[in-house]
PDB file of C-alpha atoms in Angstrom:
ATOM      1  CA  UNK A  53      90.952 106.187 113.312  1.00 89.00           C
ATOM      2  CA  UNK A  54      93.704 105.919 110.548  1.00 98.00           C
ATOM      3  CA  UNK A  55      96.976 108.093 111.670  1.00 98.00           C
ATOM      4  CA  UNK A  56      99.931 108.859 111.191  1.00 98.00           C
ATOM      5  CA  UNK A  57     102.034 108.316 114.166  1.00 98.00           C
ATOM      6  CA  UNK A  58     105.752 109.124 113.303  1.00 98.00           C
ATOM      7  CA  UNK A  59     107.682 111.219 110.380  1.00 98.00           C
ATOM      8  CA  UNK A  60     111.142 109.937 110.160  1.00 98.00           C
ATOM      9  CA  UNK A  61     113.964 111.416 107.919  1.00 97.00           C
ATOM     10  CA  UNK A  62     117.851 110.356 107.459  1.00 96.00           C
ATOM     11  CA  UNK A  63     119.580 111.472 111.104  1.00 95.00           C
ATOM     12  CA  UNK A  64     122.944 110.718 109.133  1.00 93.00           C
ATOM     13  CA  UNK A  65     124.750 108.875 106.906  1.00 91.00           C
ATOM     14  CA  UNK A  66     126.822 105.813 107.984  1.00 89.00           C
ATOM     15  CA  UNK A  67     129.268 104.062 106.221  1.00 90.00           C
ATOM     16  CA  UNK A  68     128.195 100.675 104.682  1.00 91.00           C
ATOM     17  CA  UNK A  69     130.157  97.698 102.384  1.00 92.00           C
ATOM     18  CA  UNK A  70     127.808  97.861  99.956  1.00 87.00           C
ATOM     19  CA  UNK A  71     128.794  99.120  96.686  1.00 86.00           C
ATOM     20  CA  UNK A  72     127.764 102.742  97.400  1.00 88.00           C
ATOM     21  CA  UNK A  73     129.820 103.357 100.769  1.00 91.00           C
ATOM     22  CA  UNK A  74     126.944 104.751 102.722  1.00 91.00           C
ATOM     23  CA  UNK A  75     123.461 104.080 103.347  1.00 93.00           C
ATOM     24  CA  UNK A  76     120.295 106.529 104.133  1.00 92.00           C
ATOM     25  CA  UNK A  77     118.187 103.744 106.039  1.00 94.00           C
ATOM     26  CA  UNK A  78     119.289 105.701 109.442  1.00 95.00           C
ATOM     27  CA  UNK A  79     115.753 107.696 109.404  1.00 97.00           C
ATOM     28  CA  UNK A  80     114.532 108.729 112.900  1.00 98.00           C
ATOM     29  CA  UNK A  81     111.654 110.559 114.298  1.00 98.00           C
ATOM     30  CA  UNK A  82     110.977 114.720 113.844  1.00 97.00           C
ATOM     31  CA  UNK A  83     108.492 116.929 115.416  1.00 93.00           C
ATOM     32  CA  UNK A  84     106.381 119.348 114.382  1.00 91.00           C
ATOM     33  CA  UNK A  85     105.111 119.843 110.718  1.00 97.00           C
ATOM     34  CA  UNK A  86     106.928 118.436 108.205  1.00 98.00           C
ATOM     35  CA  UNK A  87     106.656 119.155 104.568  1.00 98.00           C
ATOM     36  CA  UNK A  88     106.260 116.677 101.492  1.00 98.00           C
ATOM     37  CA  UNK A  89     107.606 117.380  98.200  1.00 98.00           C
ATOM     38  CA  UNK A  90     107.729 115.547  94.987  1.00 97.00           C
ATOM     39  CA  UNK A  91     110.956 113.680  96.511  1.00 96.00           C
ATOM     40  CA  UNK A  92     109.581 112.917  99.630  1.00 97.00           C
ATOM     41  CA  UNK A  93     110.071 115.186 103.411  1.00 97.00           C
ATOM     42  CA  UNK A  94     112.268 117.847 102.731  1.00 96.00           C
ATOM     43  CA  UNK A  95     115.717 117.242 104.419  1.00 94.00           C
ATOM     44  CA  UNK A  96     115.525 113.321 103.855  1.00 94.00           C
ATOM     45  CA  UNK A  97     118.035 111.641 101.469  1.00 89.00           C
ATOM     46  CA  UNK A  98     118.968 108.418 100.458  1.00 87.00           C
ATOM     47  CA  UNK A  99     122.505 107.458  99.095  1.00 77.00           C
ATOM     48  CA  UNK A 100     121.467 104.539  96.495  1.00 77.00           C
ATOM     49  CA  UNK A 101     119.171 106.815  94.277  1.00 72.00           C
ATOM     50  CA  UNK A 102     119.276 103.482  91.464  1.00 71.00           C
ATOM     51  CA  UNK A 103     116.802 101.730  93.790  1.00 73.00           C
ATOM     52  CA  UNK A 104     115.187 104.269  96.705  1.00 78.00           C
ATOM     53  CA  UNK A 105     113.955 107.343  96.206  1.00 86.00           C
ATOM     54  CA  UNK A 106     113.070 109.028  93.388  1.00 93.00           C
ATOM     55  CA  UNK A 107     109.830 110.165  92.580  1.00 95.00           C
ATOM     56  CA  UNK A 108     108.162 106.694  92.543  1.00 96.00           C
ATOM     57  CA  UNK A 109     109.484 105.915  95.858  1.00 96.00           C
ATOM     58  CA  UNK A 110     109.341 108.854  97.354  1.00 97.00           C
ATOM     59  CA  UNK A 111     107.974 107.876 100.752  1.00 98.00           C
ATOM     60  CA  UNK A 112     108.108 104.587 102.674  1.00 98.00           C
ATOM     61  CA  UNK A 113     105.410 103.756 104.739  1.00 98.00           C
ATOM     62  CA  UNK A 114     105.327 100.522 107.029  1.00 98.00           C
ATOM     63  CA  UNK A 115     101.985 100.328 109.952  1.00 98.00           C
ATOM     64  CA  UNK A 116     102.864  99.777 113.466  1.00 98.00           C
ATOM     65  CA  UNK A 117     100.688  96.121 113.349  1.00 98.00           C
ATOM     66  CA  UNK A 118     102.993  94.988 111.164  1.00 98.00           C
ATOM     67  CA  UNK A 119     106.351  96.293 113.038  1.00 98.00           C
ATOM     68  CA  UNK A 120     104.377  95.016 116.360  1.00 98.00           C
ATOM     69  CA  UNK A 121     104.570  91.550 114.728  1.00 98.00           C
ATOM     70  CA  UNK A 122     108.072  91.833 114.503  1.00 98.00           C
ATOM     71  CA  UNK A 123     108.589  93.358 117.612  1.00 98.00           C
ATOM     72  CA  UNK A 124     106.540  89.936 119.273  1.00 98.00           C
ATOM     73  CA  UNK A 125     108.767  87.516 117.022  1.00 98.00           C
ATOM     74  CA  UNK A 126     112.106  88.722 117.338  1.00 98.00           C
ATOM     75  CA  UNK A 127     111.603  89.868 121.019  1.00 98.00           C
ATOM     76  CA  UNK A 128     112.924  93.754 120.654  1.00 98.00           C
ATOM     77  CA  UNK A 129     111.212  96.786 119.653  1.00 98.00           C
ATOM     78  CA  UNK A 130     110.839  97.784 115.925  1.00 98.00           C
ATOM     79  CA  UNK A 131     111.766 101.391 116.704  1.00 98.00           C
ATOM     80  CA  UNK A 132     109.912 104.281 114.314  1.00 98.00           C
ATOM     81  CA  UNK A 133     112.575 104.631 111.814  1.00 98.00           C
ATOM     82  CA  UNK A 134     114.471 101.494 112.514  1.00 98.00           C
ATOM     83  CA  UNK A 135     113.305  99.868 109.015  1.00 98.00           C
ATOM     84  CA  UNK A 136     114.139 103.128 107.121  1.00 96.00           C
ATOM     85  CA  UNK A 137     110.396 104.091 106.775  1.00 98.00           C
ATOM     86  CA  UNK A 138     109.549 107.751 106.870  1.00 98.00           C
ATOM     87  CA  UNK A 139     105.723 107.602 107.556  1.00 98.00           C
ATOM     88  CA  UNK A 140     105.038 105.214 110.628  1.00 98.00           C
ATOM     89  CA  UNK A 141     100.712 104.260 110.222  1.00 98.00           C
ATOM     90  CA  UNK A 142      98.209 103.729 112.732  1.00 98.00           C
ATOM     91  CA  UNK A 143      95.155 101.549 111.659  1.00 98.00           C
ATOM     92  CA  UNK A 144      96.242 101.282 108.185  1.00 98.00           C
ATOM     93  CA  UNK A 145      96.816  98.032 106.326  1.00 97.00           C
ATOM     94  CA  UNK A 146      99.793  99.252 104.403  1.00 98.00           C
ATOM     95  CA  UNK A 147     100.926  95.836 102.437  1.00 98.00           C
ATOM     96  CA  UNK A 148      97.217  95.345 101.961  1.00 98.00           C
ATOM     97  CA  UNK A 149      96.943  98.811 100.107  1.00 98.00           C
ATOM     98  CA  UNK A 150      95.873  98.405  96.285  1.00 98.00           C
ATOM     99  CA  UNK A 151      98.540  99.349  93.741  1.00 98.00           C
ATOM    100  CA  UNK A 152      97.870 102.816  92.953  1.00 98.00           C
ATOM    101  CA  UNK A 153      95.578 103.472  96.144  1.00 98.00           C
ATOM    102  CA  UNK A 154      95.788 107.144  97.220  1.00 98.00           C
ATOM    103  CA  UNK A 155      95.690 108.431 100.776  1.00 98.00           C
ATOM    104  CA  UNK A 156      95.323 111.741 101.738  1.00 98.00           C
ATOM    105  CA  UNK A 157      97.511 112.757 105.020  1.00 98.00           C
ATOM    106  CA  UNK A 158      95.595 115.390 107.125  1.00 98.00           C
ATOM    107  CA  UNK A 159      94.355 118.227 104.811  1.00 97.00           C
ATOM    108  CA  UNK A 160      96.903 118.535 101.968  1.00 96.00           C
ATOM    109  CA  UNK A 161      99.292 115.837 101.308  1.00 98.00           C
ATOM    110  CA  UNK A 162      98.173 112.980  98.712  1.00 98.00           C
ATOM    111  CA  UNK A 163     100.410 109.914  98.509  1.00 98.00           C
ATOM    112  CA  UNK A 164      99.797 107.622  95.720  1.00 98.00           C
ATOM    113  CA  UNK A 165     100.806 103.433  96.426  1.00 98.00           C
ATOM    114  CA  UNK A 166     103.252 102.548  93.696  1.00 98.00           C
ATOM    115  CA  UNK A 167     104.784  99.345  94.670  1.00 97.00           C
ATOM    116  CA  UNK A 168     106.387  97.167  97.638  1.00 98.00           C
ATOM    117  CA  UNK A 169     109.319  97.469  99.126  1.00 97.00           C
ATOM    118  CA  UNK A 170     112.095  94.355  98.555  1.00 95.00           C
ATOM    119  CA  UNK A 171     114.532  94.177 101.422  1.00 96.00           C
ATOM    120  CA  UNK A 172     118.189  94.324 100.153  1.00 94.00           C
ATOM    121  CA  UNK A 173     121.356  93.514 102.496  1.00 95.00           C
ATOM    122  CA  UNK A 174     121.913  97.298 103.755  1.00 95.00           C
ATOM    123  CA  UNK A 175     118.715  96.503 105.380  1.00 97.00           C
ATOM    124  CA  UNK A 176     120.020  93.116 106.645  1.00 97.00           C
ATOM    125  CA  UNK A 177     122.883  94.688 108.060  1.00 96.00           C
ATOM    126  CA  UNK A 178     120.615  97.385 109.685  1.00 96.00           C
ATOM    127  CA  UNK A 179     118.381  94.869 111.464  1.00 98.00           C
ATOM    128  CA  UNK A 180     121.790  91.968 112.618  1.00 97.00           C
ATOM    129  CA  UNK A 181     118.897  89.575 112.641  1.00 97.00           C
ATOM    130  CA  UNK A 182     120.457  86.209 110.830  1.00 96.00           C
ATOM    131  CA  UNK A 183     118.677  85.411 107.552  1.00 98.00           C
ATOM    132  CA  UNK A 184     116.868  88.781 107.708  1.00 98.00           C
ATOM    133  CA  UNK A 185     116.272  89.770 103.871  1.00 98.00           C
ATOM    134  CA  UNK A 186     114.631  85.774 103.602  1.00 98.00           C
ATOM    135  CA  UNK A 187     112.908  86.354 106.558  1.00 98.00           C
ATOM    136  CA  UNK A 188     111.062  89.976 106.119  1.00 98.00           C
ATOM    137  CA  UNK A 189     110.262  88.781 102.746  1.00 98.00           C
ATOM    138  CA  UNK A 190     108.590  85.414 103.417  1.00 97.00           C
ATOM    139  CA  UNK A 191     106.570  86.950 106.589  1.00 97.00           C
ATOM    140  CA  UNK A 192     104.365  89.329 103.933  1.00 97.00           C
ATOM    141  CA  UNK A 193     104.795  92.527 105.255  1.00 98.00           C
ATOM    142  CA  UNK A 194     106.706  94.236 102.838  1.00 98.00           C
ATOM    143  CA  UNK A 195     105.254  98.211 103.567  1.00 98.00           C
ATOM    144  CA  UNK A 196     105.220 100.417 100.204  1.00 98.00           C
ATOM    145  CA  UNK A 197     106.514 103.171  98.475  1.00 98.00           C
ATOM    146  CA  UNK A 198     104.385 105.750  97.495  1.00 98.00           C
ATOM    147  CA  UNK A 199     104.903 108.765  95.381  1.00 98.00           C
ATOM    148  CA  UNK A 200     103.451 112.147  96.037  1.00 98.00           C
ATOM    149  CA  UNK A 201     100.658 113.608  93.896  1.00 98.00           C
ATOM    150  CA  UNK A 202     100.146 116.749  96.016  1.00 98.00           C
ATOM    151  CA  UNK A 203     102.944 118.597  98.148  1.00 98.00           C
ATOM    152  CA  UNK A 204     102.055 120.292 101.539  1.00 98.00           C
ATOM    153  CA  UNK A 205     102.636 119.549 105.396  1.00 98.00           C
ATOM    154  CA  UNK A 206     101.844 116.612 107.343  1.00 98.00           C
ATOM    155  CA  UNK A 207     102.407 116.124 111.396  1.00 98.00           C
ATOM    156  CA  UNK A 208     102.349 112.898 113.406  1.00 98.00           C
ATOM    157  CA  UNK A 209      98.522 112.308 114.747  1.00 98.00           C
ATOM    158  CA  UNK A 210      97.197 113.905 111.394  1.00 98.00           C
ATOM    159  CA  UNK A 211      94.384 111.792 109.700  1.00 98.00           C
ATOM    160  CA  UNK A 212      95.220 109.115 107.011  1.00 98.00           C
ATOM    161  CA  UNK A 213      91.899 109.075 104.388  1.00 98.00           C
ATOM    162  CA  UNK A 214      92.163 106.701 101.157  1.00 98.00           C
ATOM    163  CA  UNK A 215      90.113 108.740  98.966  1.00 98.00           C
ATOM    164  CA  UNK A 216      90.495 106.609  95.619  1.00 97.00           C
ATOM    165  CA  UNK A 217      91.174 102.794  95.645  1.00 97.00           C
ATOM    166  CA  UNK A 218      91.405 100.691  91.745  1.00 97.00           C
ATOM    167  CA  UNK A 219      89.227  98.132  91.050  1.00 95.00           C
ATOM    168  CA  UNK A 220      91.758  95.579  90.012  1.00 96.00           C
ATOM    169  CA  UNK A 221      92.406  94.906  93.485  1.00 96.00           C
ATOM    170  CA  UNK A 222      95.931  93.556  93.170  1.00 98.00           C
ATOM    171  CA  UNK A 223      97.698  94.365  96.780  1.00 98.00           C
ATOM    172  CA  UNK A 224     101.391  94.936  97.517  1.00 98.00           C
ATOM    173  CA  UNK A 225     101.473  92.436  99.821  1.00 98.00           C
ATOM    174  CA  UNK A 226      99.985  89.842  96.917  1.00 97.00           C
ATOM    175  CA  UNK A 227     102.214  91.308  93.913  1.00 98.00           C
ATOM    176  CA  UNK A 228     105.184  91.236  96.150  1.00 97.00           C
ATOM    177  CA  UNK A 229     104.710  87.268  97.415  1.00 96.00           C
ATOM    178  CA  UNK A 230     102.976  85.744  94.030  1.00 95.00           C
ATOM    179  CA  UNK A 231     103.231  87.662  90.939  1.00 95.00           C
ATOM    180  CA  UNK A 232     100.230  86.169  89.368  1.00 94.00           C
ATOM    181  CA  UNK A 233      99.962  86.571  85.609  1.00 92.00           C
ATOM    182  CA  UNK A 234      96.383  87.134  86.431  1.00 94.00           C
ATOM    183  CA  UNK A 235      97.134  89.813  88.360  1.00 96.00           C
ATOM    184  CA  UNK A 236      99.912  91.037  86.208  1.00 96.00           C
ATOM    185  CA  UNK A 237      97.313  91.573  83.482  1.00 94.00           C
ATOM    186  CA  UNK A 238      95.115  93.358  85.792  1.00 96.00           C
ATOM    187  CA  UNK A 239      97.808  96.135  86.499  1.00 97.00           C
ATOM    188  CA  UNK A 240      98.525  96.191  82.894  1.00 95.00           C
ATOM    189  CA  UNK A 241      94.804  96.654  81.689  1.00 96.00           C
ATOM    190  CA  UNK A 242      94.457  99.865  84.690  1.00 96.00           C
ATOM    191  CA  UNK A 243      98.029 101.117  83.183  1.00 97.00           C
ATOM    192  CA  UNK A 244      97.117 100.822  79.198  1.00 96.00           C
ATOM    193  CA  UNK A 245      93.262 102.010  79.855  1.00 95.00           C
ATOM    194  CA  UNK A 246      94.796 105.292  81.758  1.00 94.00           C
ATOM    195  CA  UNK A 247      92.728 104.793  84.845  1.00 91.00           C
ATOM    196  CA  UNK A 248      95.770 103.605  86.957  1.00 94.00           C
ATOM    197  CA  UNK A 249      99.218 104.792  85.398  1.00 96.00           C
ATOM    198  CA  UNK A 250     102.219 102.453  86.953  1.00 97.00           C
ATOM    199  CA  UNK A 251     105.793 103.746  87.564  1.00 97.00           C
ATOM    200  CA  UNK A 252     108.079 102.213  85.793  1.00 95.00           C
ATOM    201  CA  UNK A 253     109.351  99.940  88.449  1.00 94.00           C
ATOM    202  CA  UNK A 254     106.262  98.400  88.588  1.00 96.00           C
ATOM    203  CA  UNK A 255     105.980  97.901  84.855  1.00 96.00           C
ATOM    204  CA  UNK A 256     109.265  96.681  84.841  1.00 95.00           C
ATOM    205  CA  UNK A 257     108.080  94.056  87.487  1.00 94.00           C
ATOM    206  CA  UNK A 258     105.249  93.110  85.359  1.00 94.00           C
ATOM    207  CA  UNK A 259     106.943  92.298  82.134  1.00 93.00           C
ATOM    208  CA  UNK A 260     109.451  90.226  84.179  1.00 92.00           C
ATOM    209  CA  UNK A 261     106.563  88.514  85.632  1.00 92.00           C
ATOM    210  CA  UNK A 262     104.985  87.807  82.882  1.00 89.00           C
ATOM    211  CA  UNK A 263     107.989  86.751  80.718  1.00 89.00           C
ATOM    212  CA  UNK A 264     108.322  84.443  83.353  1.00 84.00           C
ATOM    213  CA  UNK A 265     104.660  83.081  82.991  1.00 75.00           C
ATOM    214  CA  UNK A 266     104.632  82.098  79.637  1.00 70.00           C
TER     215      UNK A 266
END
């Protein structure tokens, strides 16, 4: 069965040298129902709005295969909340998700799949593991950011149901290690027909890639 197994929001806010002074990534777990709005759980925050958050990255989700990899190669335990996700998975293959996949999470919360997450050196510094941001992002498992379609509650141990999945079957965990042109005009043909609408990070991503391709 696909679960959720941990809601984690920001515990507090702790100083960091990057450019901003502080850093959200300090999410732990909470009990009980939580709700979702269109920015996410309700009480979270992050302090570098220009690249998390916002409605097309509302939620960070990362499966506890993937954080039981790391756990086995860097010989400590991946912690719920210790990679700043907010929805910790249980038999769901997050980085495989399709690009604009939607999930429903126990009976009212839908979550739509918008794009991977890139590690960035507040992360690094969270983790003290040397080379980290190379590292995470040449292992493959990058999680995702989803937005949220419908509002509501969701608990740990609710049910995680994909209920729509596009056919163009580009993955996070393929956009974010190749960046095919091939698969770049996939996304684009599901944005332009309407069937798949992409958040602007994404299209941003694309016409980069493809730029890039030429």
């Amino acid at each position: 069965m696909s679960l959720v197994e941990s809601l984690c929001r920001v515990h507090s806010l702790l100083p960091d040298p990057g450019s901003v002074g502080v850093t959200g990534i300090d999410k732990r777990p909470v009990e009980g129902p939580v709700r979702f709005g269109e920015y996410g759980l309700y009480a979270d925050v992050q302090a570098d709005r220009k690249y998390h958050g916002g409605l097309s990255k509302a939620v960070y989700a990362y499966a506890s295969e993937d954080a039981e990899h790391w756990a086995g190669l860097l010989g400590r335990e991946i912690g719920y909340g210790l990679f700043g996700e907010n929805v910790r998975t249980r038999g769901v293959d997050v980085s495989g998700a399709v690009i604009g996949e939607r999930w429903m999470l126990g009976a009212q919360v839908v979550l739509e799949v918008t794009c991977p997450r890139t590690p960035c050196a507040t992360f690094g510094r969270r983790m003290g593991e040397r080379g980290w941001v190379r590292r995470f992002a040449a292992e493959g498992r990058p999680g995702a950011y989803l937005r949220v379609v419908t509002a509501g509650e969701v608990s740990a141990g609710d049910a995680v149901r994909v209920i729509d999945r596009p056919d163009h079957g580009v993955s996070v965990a393929s956009w974010f290690a190749l960046r095919r042109s091939a698969d770049a005009a996939a996304l684009l043909a599901a944005h332009e027909s309407g069937r798949h609408p992409l958040v602007p990070e994404m299209l941003d991503s694309l016409a980069v890639a493809l730029a890039s391709n030429r």
